[in-house]
XYZ file of C-alpha atoms in Angstrom:
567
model
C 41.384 85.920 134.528
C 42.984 82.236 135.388
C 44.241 82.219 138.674
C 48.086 80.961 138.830
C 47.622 79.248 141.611
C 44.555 77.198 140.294
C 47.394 76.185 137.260
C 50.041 75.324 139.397
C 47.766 73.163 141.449
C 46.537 71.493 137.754
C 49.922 71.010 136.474
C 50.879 69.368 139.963
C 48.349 67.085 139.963
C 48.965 65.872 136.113
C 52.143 65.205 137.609
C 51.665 63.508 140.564
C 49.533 61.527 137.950
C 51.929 60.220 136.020
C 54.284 59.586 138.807
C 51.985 58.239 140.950
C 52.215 54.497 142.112
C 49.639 51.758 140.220
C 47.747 49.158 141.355
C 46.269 47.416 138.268
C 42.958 45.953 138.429
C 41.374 43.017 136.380
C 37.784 42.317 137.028
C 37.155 39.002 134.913
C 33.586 38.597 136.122
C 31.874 39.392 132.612
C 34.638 37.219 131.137
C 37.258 38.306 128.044
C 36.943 39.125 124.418
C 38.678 36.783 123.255
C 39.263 39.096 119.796
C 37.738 41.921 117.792
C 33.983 41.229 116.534
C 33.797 41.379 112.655
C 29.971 43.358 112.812
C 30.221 46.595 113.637
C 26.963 45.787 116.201
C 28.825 43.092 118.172
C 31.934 45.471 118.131
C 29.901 48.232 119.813
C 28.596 45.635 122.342
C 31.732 44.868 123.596
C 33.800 48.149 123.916
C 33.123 48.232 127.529
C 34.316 44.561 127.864
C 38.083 43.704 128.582
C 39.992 42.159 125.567
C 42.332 39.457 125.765
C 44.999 41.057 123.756
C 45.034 44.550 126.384
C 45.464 41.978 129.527
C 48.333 40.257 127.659
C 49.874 43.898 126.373
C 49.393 45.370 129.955
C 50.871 42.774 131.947
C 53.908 42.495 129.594
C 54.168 46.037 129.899
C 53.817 46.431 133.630
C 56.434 44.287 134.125
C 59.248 46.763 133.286
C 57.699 49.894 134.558
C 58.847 50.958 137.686
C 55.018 52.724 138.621
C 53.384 49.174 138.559
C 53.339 47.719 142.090
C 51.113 45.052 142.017
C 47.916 43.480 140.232
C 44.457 42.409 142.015
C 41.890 40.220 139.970
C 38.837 39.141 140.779
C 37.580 36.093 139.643
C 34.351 34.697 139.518
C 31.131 35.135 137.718
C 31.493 34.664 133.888
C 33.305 31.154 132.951
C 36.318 31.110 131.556
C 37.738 28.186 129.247
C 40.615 25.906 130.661
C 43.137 26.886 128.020
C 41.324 30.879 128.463
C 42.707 29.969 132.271
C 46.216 28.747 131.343
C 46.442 32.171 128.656
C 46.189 34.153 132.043
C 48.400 32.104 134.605
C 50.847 32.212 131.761
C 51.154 35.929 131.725
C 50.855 36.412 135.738
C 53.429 33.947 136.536
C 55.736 36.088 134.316
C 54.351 39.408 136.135
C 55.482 37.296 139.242
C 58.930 36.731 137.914
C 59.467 40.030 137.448
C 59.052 40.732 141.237
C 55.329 42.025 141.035
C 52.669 41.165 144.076
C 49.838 39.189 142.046
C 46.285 38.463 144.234
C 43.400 37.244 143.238
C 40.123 37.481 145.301
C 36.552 36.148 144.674
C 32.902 36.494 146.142
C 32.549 32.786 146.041
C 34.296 30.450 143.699
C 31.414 28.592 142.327
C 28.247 29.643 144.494
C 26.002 26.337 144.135
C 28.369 26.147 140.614
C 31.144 24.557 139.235
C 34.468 26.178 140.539
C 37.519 24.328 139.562
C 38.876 26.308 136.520
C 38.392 29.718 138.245
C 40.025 28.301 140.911
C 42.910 27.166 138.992
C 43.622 30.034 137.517
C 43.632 32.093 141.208
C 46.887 29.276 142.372
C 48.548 31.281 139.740
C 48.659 34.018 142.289
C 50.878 35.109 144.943
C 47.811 35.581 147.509
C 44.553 34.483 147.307
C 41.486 35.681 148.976
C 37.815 34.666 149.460
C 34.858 36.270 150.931
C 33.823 35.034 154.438
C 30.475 33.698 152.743
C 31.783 32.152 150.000
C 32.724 28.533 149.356
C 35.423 26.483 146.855
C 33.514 24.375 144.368
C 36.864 22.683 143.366
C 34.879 19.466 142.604
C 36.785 18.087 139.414
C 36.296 18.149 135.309
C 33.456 16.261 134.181
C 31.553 15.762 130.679
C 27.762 15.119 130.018
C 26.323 14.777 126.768
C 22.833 14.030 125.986
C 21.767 11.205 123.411
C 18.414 11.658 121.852
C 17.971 8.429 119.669
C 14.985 7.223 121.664
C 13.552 10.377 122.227
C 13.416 11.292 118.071
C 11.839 7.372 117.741
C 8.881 8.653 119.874
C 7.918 11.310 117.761
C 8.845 9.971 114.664
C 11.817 11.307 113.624
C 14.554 9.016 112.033
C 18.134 9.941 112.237
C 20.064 9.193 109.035
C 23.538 10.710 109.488
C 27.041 9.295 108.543
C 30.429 9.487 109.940
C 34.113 9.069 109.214
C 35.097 7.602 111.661
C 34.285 5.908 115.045
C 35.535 8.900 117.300
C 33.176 11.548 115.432
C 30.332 12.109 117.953
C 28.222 14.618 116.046
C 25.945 12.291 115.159
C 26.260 9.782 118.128
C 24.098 12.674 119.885
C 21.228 11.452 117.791
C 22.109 7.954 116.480
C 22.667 6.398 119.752
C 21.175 6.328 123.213
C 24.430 5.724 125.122
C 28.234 6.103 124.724
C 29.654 4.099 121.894
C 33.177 2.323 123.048
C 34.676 4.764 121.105
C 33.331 8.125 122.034
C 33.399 7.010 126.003
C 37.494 5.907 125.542
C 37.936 9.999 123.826
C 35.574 11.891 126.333
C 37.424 9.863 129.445
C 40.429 10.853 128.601
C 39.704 14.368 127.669
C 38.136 14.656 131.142
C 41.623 12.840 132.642
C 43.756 15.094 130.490
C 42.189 18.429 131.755
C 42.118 16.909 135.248
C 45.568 15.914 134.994
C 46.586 19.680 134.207
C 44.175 21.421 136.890
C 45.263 19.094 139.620
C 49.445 19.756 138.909
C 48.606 23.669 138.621
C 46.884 23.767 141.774
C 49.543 21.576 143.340
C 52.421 23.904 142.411
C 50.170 26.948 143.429
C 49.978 26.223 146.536
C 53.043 23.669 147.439
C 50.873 20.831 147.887
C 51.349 17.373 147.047
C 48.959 15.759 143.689
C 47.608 13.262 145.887
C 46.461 15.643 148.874
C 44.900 18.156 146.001
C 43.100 15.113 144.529
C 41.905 14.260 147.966
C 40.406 17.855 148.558
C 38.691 17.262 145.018
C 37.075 14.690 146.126
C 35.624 16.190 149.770
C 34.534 19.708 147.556
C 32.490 21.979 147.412
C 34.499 22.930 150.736
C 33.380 26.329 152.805
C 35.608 29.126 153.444
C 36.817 28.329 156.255
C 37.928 24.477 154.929
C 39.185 25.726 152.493
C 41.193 28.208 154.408
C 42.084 25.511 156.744
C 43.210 23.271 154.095
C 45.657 25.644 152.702
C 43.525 26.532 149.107
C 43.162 30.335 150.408
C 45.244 32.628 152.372
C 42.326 35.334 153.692
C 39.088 35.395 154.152
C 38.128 39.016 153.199
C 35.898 41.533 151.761
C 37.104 43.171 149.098
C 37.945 46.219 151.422
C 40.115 44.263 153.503
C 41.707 42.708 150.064
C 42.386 46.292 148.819
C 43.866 47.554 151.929
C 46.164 44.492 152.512
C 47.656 45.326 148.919
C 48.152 48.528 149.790
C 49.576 47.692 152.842
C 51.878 45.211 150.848
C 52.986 47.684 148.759
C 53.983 50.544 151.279
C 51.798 52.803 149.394
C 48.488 54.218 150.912
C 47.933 56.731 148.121
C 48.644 53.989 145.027
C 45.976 54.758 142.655
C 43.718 52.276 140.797
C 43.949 51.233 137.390
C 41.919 48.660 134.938
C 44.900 46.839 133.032
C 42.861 47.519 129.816
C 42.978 51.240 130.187
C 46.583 51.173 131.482
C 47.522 49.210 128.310
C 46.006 51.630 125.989
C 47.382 54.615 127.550
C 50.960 53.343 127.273
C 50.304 52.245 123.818
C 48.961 55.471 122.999
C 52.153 57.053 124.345
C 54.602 55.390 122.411
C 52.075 55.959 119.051
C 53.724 58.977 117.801
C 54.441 60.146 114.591
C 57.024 58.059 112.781
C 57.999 55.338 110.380
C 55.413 52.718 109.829
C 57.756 49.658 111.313
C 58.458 46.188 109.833
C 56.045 43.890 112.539
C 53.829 40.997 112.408
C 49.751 40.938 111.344
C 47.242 39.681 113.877
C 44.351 37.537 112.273
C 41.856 36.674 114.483
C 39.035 33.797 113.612
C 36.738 33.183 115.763
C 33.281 31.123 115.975
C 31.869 28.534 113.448
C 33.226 28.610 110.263
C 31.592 29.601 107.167
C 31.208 31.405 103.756
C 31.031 34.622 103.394
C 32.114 37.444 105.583
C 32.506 37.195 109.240
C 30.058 38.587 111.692
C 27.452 37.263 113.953
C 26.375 33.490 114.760
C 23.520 32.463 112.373
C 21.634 31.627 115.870
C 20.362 33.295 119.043
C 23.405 33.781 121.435
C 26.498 32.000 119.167
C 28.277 34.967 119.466
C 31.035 35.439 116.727
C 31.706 33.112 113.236
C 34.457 33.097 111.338
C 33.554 34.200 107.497
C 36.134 32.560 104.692
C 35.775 36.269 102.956
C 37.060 38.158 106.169
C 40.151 35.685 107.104
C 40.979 34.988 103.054
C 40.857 38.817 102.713
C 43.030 39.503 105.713
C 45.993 36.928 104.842
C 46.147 38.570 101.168
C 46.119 41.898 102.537
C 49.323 41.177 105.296
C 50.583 39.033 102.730
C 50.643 42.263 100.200
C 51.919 44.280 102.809
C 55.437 45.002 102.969
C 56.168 45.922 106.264
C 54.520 43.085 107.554
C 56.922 39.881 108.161
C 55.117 37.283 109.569
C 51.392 36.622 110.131
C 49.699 35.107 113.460
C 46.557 33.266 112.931
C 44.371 33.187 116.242
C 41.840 30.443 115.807
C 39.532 29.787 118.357
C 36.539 27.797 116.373
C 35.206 24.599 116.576
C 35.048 24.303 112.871
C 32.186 24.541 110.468
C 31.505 24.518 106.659
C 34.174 21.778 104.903
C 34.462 24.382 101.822
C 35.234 27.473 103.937
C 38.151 25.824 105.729
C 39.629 24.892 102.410
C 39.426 28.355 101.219
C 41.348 29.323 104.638
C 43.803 26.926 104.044
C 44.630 28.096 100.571
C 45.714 31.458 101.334
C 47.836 30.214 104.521
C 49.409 28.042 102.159
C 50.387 31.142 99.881
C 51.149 32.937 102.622
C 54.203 30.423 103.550
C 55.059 30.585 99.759
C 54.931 34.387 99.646
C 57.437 33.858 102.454
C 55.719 34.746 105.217
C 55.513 32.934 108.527
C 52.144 31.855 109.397
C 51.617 30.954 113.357
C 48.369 29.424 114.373
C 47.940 30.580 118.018
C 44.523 28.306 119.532
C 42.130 29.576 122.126
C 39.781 27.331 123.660
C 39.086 24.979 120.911
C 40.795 24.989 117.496
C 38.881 21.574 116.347
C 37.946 19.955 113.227
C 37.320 22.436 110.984
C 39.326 24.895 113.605
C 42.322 22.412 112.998
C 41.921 21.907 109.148
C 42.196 25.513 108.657
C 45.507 25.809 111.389
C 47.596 22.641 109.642
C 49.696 24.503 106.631
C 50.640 26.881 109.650
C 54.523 27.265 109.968
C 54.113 26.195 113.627
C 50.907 25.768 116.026
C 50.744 26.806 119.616
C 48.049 25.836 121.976
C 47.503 25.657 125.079
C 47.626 22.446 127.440
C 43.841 22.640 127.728
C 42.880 23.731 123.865
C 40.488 20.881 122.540
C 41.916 20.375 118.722
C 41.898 17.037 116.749
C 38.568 16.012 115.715
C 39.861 15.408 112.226
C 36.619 13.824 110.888
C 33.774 14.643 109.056
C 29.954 13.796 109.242
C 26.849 14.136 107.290
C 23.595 13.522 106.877
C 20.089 14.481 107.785
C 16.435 13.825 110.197
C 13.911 12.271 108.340
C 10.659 13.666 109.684
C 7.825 11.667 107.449
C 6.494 10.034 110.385
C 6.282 12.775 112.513
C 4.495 14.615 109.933
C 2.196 11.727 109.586
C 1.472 11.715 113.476
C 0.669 15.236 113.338
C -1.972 14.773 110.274
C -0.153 16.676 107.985
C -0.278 15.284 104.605
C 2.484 15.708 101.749
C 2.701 15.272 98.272
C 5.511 16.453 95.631
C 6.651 17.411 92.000
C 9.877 16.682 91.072
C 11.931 16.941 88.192
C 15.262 15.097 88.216
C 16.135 11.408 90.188
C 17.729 13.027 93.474
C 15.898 16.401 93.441
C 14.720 15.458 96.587
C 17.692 14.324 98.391
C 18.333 16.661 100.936
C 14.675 17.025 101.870
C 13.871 16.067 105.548
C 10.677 14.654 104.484
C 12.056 11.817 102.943
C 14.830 8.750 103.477
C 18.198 8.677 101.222
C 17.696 6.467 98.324
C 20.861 3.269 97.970
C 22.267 5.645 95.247
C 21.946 8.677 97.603
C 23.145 6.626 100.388
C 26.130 6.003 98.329
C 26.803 9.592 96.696
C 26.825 10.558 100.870
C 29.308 8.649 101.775
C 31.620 9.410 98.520
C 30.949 13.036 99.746
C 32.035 11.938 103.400
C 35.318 9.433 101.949
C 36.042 12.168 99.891
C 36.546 15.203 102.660
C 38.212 12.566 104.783
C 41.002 11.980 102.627
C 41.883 15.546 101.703
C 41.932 16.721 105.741
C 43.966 13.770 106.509
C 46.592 14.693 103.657
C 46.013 18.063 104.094
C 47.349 17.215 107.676
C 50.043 15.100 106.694
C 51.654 17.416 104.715
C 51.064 20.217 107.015
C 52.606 18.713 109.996
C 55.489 16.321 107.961
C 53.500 13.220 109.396
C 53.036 10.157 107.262
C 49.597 9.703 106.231
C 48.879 6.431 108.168
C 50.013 8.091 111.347
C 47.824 10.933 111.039
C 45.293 8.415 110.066
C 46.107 6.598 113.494
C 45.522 10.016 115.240
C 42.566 10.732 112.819
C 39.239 9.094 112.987
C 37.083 12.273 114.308
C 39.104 12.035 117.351
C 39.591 14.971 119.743
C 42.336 15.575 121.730
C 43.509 18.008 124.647
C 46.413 20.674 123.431
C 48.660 18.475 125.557
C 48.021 15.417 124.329
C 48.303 16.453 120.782
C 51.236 18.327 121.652
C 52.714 14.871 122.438
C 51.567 13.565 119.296
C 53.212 15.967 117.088
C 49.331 17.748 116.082
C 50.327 20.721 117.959
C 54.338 22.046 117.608
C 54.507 24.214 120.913
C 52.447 24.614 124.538
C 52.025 28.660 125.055
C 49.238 31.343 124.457
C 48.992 34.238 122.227
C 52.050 36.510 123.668
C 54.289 32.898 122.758
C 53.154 32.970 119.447
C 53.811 36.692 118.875
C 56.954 36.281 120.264
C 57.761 32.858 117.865
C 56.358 34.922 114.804
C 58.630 37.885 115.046
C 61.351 35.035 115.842
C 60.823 33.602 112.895
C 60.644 36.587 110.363
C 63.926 38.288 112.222
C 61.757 40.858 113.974
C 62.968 42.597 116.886
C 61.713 41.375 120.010
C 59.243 44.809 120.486
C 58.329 44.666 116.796
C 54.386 46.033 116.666
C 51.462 43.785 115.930
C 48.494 44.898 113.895
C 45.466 43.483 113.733
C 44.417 42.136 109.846
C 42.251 42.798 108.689
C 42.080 46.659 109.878
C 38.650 48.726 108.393
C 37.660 51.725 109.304
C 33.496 52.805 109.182
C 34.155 55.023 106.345
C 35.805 51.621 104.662
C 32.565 49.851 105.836
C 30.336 52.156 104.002
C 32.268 52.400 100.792
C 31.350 49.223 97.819
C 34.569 47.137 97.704
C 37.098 47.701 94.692
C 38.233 44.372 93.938
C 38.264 40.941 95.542
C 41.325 42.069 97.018
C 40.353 45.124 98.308
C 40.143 44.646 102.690
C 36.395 45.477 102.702
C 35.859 42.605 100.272
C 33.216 40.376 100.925
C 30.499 38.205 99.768
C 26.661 37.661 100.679
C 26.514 35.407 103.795
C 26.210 31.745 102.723
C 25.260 28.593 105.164
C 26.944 25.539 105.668
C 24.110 23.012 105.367
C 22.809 24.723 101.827
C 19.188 23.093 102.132
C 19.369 21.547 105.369
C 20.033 24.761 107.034
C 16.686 24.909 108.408
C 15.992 21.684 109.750
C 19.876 21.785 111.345
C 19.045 24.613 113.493
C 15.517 22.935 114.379
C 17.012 19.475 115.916
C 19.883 20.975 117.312
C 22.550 20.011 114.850
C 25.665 22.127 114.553
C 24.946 25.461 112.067
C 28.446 25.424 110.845
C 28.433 22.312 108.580
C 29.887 19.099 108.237
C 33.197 19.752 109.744
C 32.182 21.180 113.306
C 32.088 19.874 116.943
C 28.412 19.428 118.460
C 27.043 20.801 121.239
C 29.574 23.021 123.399
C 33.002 22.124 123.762
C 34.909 23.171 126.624
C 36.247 22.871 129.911
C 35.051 25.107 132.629
C-alpha cells in the first residue's frame, strides 16, 4: 500500500522543482560542438559534449524566465576560436541586459599556455574570478608558420606547386623558406586585426583605457595577484568560494544547479507538444573540409568533421521542398576544400534564392576559400569580427620525390600508355605542356570564384579582384570591404532569416538535413530522397596519398593550410 504521505512529499518536491530558483552552469573546458556530426560514430562521441546551438537557445531563453538568477562559466582548458569567443560574449552581454548576474571563473587562464582569447571572452562578464594559483597569460595574438623548402631540398624532394595569386600561402609552406612580401603584409594584419578586437573587448570589460590594456599585454603572463591588482580579476577564489558568492549575490542559498544545455532542452521539450507543424526557418550546418560525397569524418587522424557536397546539396533541396520552411540558414564553419564540391554547394544555394527562399550564411571560426565560395550566392553573410574568410584563391600542384627515391636506392621504371598518363605521379616533374594544362586548370577556377563572388555580393569584378588574390581577411575587415554583409553570430542570423521570410520573431528552427537511424539503415529512394548520398570521393583524385604524406591540405585545391585560427 503507497503511503500518502510518501506522495505528498513526491508531489511537493516536483514542485518545489519547478519553482525552484536556477543557477545555470556552463563548463567550457572540453570546448563546444560547434554543430551536429554527420556519422552516426562522431554523433555518439559527442552527446555528452555541450552544443553551441543549446548555449545560444538557453541563454535566450533564460533571459525572460523569472527562475533564472544568474549564470557561472568556467573557462579554461579546451581552446576556443576568437570568433567561437565573440559567439559567446554576444549572447552573455544580452543575458546581462536583461538584468542577469553573469561570472566567469577559471583554474588558471593559460597555465604555462596561451591565455588571451579565454580571457577575452571572461571581460564579457559581470564578475570574474581566478584561482589563488593561477596566473593570466594575456600575452597577445601571434602567428607562426613553418616553411619547409630547405628541409624537402635535403632529402630530395622538389616542390612543384602553383598559385593564383601572391596572397595564397598553401604552397609558400613548401616553396619558400621565409615570408614572401605578400604573405607577411596578410598574416600582420590578421594578427593586428584580431589584436585590435581583443584589446577594445577587454578594455570595455573592465573600464580600462586601450593603451593601459596594451601595456598589461605587454608585462603578461601576470600572477593572480597582478592581475588582481591591475584590475583584470575581481576574486581570487576556489570554486567554492565562487559558488557561494553567487549564491550570496542572488539572495538564494537553496538555488539549485543547472547545465544550460540540459536547461535548454527541458524548456524546449516543454513547449514541444502536440500541434501544427509551424512555418520556421531550416538550419544547415557544414562543417570541416569540403568534399564529395556525404559528410562524415575527416579523411585523417583527429580532423574531426568534413563537409560532404551530398549531405549539404541534399539538405538545401529538402528545406527548399519543404513548405513550411521559409528561409534557410547556412552555418559554415570550413576552411574550404575540393574546388568541385563547393560548386555543387553553390548551385543549390543559388536555387534556393530562386525557389524564393532566403539563404543566410552564418560563419564560425573560419568560412575561407572554399568556406567563402560556397557562402557568396547567400542572401546576406554574417560573421563574426574574428571569422577568418577571404582567401579567394586557388593552388595546385604536387612533390616530386625522384630524388629521394634515388637516395634511398629504390629504383623505378614505368609503362605507360597515353602522353600525360603520368602527370599526377609524384615520381616525376610536370612536362611544359603539363605545366601549362596546370595553370589553365588554376586560371580557370580563379575566374569562376572571382565572378562567382562578384555576382554574389553586387561587387564589380575588378574590385573583388582587388580584394581577391588568395587573400585572407578577418570578419571585420571584410565586413568593411563589403565580403561579409553583417557582424553577429548564429542567434543574429536566425533572427535576420526569419526577418527576411516574414517569420515571427519565435518562429522554430530545424536542423536540415534531419535523419533518423531507421532512415540511416534504409537504401535511399532517389537523389532527392534526405538519406541520399554517394561513395566518399577525395579531393586530390591521385595525389591523395602523397597530400596526406607531406602535409598538404586533404581537402583539395581550394583549402587553407595548416590550422587557421585565433586562440
Amino acid at each position: 500500500m503507497v503511503d500518502a504521505g510518501s506522495v505528498v512529499d513526491l508531489l511537493k518536491d516536483a514542485r518545489d522543482r519547478r519553482n525552484a530558483s536556477l543557477i545555470l552552469e556552463l563548463d567550457l573546458t572540453d570546448g563546444i560542438v560547434e554543430g551536429q556530426p554527420a556519422d552516426p560514430v562522431s554523433a555518439l562521441l559527442s552527446m555528452r559534449r555541450t552544443h553551441l546551438r543549446d548555449v545560444l537557445g538557453g541563454l535566450r531563453r533564460a533571459r525572460t524566465d523569472p527562475r533564472v538568477r544568474a549564470l557561472v562559466v568556467r573557462i579554461g582548458g579546451h581552446r576556443l576560436g576568437l570568433a567561437m569567443a565573440q559567439e559567446l560574449r554576444d549572447a552573455v552581454r544580452a543575458f546581462r541586459d536583461a538584468g542577469k548576474l553573469a561570472v566567469a571563473w577559471a583554474e588558471s587562464f593559460g597555465e604555462t599556455g596561451r591565455g588571451t582569447v579565454p580571457y577575452y571572452l571572461a571581460t564579457a562578464f559581470e564578475r570574474i574570478y581566478l584561482q589563488p594559483s593561477g596566473d593570466l597569460a594575456l600575452t597577445g595574438v601571434a602567428l607562426e608558420e613553418p616553411f619547409f623548402n630547405e628541409a624537402l631540398g635535403k632529402i630530395g624532394v622538389t616542390p612543384r606547386f602553383a598559385k593564383r595569386h601572391e596572397y595564397k600561402t598553401a604552397a609558400n609552406t613548401f616553396m619558400e623558406r621565409a615570408y614572401t612580401p605578400e604573405h607577411k603584409e596578410m598574416s600582420g594584419r590578421l594578427v593586428a586585426s584580431a589584436g585590435e578586437q581583443v584589446v577594445a573587448g577587454v578594455a570595455e570589460g573592465r573600464g580600462l583605457s586601450p593603451e593601459r590594456v596594451r601595456e598589461l599585454i605587454d608585462r603578461a603572463p601576470l600572477l593572480g595577484a597582478e592581475a588582481l591588482d591591475a584590475g583584470l580579476v575581481d576574486k581570487l577564489a576556489y570554486r567554492d568560494e565562487v559558488y557561494a558568492d553567487v549564491r550570496a549575490a542572488v539572495g538564494d542559498a537553496d538555488a539549485r544547479l543547472r547545465y544550460i544545455a540540459r536547461y535548454n532542452r527541458a524548456q524546449g521539450l516543454a513547449k514541444r507538444l502536440p500541434r501544427q507543424r509551424q512555418q520556421g526557418v531550416a538550419l544547415i550546418q557544414g562543417q570541416g573540409p569540403i568534399r564529395l560525397g556525404r559528410s562524415g569524418r575527416g579523411a585523417l587522424p583527429g580532423q574531426g568533421s568534413s563537409m560532404g557536397s551530398d549531405t549539404i546539396a541534399t539538405a538545401i533541396r529538402a528545406a527548399v521542398r519543404d513548405d513550411k520552411i521559409k528561409a534557410i540558414v547556412f552555418r559554415v564553419d570550413s576552411p574550404g576544400g575540393s574546388y568541385v564540391a563547393s560548386d555543387t554547394i553553390w548551385r543549390e544555394i543559388v536555387l534556393a534564392r530562386k525557389a524564393g527562399k532566403p539563404v543566410v550564411v552564418s560563419m564560425g571560426n573560419v568560412a575561407a576559400s572554399g568556406g567563402y565560395f560556397v557562402a557568396a550566392p547567400a542572401t546576406v553573410i554574417v560573421a563574426q569580427p574574428g571569422t577568418l574568410t577571404g582567401s579567394i584563391g586557388v593552388v595546385f600542384g604536387k612533390p616530386v620525390v625522384g630524388d629521394l627515391l634515388g637516395r634511398l636506392g629504390i629504383g623505378l621504371d614505368s609503362v605507360e600508355q597515353g602522353a600525360h598518363a603520368r602527370m599526377y605521379a609524384p615520381t616525376r616533374d610536370f612536362t611544359e605542356e603539363e605545366w601549362g594544362r596546370v595553370n589553365s586548370f588554376l586560371d580557370r577556377i580563379y575566374d569562376d570564384f572571382v565572378g562567382k563572388v562578384a555576382e554574389g555580393r553586387d561587387l564589380p569584378r575588378e574590385r573583388v579582384d582587388a580584394l581577391a588574390r588568395g587573400r585572407v581577411w578577418t570578419g571585420a575587415d571584410a565586413h568593411e570591404r563589403g565580403l561579409v554583409d553583417e557582424l553577429g553570430g548564429l542567434g543574429q542570423a536566425l533572427d535576420l532569416a526569419r526577418k527576411k521570410a516574414g517569420l515571427a520573431v519565435d518562429a522554430p528552427v530545424r536542423l536540415y538535413p534531419h535523419v533518423s537511424p531507421v532512415d540511416r539503415l534504409r537504401p535511399a529512394e532517389s537523389s532527392e530522397d534526405r538519406t541520399a548520398a554517394t561513395a566518399r570521393l577525395d579531393a586530390w583524385g591521385p595525389l591523395t596519398a602523397v597530400a596526406s604524406r607531406v602535409g598538404l591540405p586533404s581537402g583539395g585545391p581550394l583549402m587553407l593550410p595548416g590550422t587557421w585560427e585565433i586562440v
